[in-house]
Coordinates of C-alpha atoms in Angstrom, one line a residue:
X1 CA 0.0 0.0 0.0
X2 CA 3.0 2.4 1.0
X3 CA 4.4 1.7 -2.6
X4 CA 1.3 2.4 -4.3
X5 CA 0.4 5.5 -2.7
X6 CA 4.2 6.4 -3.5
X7 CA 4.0 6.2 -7.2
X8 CA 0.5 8.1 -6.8
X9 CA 2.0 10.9 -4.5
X10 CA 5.0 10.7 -7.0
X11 CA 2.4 11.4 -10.2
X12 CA 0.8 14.1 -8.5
X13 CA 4.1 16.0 -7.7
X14 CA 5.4 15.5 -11.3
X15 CA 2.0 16.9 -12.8
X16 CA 2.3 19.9 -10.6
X17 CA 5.4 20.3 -11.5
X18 CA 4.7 20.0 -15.5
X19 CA 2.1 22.8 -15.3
X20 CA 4.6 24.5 -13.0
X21 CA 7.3 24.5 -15.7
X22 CA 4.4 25.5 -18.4
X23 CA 3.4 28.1 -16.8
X24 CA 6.8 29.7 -16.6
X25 CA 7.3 29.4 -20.3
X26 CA 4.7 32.9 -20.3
X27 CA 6.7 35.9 -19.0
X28 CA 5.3 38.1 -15.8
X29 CA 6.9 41.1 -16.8
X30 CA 5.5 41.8 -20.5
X31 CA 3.0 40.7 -22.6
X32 CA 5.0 39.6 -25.5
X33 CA 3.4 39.2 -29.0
X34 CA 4.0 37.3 -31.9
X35 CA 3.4 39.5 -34.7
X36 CA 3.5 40.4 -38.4
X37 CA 5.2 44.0 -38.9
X38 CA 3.8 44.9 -42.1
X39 CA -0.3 43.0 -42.0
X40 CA -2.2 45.8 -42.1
X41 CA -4.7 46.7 -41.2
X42 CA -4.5 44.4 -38.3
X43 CA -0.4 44.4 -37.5
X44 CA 1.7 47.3 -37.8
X45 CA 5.5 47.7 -36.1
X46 CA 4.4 51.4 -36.1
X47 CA 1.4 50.0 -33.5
X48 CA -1.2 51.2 -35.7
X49 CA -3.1 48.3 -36.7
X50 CA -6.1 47.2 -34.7
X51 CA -5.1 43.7 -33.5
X52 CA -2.2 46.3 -31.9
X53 CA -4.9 48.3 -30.3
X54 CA -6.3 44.6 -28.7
X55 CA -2.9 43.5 -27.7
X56 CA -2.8 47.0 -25.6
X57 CA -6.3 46.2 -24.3
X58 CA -4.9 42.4 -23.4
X59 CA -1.7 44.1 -21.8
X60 CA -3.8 46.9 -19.7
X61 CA -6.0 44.2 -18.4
X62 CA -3.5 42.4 -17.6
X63 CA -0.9 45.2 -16.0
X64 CA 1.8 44.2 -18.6
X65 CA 3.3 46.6 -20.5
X66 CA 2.9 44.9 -24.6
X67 CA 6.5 44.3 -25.9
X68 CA 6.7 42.9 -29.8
X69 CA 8.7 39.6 -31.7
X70 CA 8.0 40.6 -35.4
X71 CA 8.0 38.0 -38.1
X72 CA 6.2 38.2 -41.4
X73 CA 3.1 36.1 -41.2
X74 CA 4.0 33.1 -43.9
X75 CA 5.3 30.0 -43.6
X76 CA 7.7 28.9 -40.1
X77 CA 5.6 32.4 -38.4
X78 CA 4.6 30.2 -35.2
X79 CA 8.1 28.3 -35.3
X80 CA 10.0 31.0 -35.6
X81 CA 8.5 33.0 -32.9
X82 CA 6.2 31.1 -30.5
X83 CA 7.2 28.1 -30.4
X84 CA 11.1 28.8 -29.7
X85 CA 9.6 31.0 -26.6
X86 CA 10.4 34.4 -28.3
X87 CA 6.8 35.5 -27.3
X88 CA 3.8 34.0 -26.0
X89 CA 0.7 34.8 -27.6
X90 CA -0.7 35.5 -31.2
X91 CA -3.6 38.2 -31.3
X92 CA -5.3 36.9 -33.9
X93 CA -5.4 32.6 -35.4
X94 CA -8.0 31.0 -36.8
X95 CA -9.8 28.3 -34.3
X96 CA -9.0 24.7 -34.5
X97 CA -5.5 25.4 -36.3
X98 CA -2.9 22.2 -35.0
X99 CA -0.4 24.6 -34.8
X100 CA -1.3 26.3 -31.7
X101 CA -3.6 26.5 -28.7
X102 CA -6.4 28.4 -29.1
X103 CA -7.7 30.2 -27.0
X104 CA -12.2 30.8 -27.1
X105 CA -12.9 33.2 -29.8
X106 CA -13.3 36.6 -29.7
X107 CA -14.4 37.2 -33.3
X108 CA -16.2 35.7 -35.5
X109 CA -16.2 37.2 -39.6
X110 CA -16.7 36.3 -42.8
X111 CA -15.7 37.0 -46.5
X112 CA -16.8 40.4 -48.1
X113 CA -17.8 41.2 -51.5
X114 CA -16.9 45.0 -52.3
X115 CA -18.0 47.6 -54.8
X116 CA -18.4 50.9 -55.7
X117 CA -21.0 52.7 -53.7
X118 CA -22.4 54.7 -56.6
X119 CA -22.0 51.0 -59.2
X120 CA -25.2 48.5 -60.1
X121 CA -23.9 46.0 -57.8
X122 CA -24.5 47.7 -54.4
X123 CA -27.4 44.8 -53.3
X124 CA -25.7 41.6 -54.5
X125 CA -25.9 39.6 -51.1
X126 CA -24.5 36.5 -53.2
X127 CA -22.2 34.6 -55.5
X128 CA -24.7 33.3 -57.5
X129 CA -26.6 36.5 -58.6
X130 CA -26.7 37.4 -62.2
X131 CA -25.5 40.7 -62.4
X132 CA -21.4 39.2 -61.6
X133 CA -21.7 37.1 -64.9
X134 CA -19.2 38.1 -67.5
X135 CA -17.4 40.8 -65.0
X136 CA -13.6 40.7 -63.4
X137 CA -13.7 39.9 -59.8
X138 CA -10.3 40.1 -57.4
X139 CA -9.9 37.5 -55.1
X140 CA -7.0 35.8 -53.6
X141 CA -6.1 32.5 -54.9
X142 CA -6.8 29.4 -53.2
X143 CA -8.8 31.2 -50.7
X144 CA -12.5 29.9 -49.9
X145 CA -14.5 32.4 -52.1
X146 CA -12.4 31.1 -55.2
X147 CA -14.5 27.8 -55.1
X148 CA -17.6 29.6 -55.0
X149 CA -16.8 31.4 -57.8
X150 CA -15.6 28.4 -59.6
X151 CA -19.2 27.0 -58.8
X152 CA -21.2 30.0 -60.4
X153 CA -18.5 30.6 -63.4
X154 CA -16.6 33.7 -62.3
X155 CA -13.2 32.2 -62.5
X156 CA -12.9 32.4 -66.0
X157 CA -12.2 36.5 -66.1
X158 CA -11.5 36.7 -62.3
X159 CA -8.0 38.6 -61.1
X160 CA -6.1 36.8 -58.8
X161 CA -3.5 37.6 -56.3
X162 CA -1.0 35.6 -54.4
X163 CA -2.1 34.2 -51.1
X164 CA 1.1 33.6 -49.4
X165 CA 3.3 36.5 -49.4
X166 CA 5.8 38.8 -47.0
X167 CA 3.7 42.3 -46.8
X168 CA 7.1 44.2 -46.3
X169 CA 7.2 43.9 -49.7
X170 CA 3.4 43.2 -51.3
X171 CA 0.4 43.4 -50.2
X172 CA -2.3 41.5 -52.4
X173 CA -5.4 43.1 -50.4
X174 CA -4.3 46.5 -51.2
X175 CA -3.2 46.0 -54.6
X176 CA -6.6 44.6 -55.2
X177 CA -8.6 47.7 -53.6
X178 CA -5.9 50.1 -55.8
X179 CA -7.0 48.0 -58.8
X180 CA -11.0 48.4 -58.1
X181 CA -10.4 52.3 -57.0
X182 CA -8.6 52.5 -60.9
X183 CA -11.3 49.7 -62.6
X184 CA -9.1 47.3 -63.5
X185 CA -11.4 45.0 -61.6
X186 CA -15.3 45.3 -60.9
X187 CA -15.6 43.8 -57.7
X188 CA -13.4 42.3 -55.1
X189 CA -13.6 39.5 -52.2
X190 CA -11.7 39.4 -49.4
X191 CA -11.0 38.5 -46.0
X192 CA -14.0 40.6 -43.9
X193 CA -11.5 41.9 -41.1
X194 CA -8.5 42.9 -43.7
X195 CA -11.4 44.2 -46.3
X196 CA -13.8 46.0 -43.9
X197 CA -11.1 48.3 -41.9
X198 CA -8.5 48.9 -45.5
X199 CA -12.2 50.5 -47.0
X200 CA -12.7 52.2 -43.7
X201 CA -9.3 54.1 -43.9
X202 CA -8.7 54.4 -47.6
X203 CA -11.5 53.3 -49.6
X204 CA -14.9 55.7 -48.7
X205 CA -16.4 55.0 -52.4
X206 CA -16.5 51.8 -51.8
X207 CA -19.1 48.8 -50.1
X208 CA -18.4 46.3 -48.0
X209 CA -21.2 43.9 -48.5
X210 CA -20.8 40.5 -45.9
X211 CA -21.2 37.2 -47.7
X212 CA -23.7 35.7 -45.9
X213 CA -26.0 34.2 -47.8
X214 CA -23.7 31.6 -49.1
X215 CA -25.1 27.8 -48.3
X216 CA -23.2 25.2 -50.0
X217 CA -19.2 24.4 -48.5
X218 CA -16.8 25.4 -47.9
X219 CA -17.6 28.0 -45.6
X220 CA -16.8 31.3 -45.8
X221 CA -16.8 32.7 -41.8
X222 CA -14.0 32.0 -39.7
X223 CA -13.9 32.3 -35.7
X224 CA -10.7 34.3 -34.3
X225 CA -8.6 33.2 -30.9
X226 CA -5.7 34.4 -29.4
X227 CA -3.0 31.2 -30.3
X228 CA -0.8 30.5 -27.5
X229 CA 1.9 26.8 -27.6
X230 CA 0.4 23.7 -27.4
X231 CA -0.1 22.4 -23.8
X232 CA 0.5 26.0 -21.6
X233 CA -3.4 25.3 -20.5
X234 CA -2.7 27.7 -17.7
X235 CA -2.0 30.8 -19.9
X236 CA -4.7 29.9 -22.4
X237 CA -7.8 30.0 -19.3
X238 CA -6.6 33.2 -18.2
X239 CA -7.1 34.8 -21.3
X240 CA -10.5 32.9 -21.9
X241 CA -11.3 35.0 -18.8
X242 CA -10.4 38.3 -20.0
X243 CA -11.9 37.4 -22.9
X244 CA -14.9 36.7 -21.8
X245 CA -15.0 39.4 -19.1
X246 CA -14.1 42.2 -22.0
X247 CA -16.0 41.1 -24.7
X248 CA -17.8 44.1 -25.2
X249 CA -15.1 46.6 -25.4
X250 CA -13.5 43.8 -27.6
X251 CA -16.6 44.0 -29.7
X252 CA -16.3 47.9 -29.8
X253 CA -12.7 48.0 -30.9
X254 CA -13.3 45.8 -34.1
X255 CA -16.3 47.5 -34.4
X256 CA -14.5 51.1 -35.0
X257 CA -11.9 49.5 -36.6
X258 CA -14.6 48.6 -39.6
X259 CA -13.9 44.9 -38.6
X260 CA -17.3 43.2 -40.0
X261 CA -18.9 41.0 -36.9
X262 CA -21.2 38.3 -37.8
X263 CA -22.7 35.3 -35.8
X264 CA -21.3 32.5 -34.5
X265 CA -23.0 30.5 -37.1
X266 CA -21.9 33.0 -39.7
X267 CA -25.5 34.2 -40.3
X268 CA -25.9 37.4 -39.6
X269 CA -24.4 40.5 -39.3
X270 CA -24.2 41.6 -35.5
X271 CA -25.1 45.2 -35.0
X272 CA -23.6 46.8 -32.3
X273 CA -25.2 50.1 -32.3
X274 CA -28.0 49.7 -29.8

């Protein structure tokens, strides 16, 4: 019995131990972010994208003053920074991705369609309406929305623009709202929380119209988490609590930012005006 309760005395101690160790892997002195320099508008080394603004909000909370690792956001981004310890959170990952541990999400968007304000195409709420046949369309390739488009024969005279990229040096979101500013395209889809906020700043002609509507895969809404390293459970439920204790002033930062907030389910557009 003595030898048995032992071993069991002996598992408890290594256990606290492990999430002892974890938990030290997170600095107490600085909240230190994983982050793109050059992703606007969400990361900016000059602090003024909005995922910036939210990684103040997290330090503030938190008492921490916010201190950066910068690494473009491509491929070897989470083993180049977080998982060698440089930093210890990413404001913004897409939920379920292997690479990380999400944290509950804090924002949930979807793909946009956008247009000219003063153009025929200011009520298309879908793919698969008429009045896109036979027009160019930006989109990035290999992205979700190309497959629609696929589906209702868009592709054929669609623009596309690279996907995987270092935005020191291009940026295929901007070059795509430059192109429908100058009419080299009609239309343009793209990622709701880089499209909404880069019309917001630079683009007041134009609409940003929340594809919604869409029913058949693959989806075309994504839910947002903070990522932090696979097993540092600790870290990850205290900022489930902050996230949940702040959503609403969460909710209001995006919101001003021109971040487009839908539903969980991807369903409809949240209004956060009353």
């Amino acid at each position: 019995m003595r030898t048995v309760a032992s071993g069991f005395l002996g598992l408890l101690l290594c256990a606290g131990l492990a999430q002892a160790q974890t938990s030290d892997l997170v600095s107490t002195h600085a909240l230190r972010v994983c982050a793109d320099p050059a992703n606007a508008p969400m990361s900016m080394q000059d602090g003024s994208g909005y995922e910036n603004a939210l990684a103040e909000l997290v330090g503030e909370k938190l008492d921490l003053p916010v201190r950066y690792t910068w690494y473009p956001m491509a491929t070897g981004f989470v083993r180049n920074t977080l998982k060698i310890k440089k930093c210890d959170v990413i404001i913004g990952y897409a939920q379920g991705h292997e690479l990380v541990l999400n944290t509950n999400h804090y924002l949930t968007s979807t793909y946009v369609l956008i247009v000219p304000k003063d153009g025929p195409l200011t009520d298309v709420t879908v793919l698969s309406d008429e009045r896109l046949q036979g027009l160019k369309i930006g989109v990035i390739a290999g992205s979700p929305p190309a497959t629609h488009m696929a589906r209702n024969g868009l592709i054929a005279k669609a623009k596309a623009y690279h996907l995987f990229v270092d935005r020191r040096y291009e940026s295929p979101s901007e070059d795509m709202l430059a192109d429908l500013d100058s009419g080299e395209i009609d239309a343009a889809i793209i990622w709701g929380p880089i499209g909404g906020p880069l019309v917001k700043q630079f683009h007041p002609g134009m609409k940003v119209i929340p594809l919604i509507k869409e029913t058949l895969p693959p989806k075309l809404y994504y839910r947002i988490t903070m990522g932090v390293r696979q097993g540092e459970k600790v870290w990850q439920r205290k900022l489930n609590s902050l996230i949940r204790r702040n959503q609403d002033e969460i909710n209001a930062l995006l919101a001003d930012a021109g971040v487009p907030l839908v539903s969980d389910l991807g369903d409809m557009v949240l209004d956060l005006s009353q």
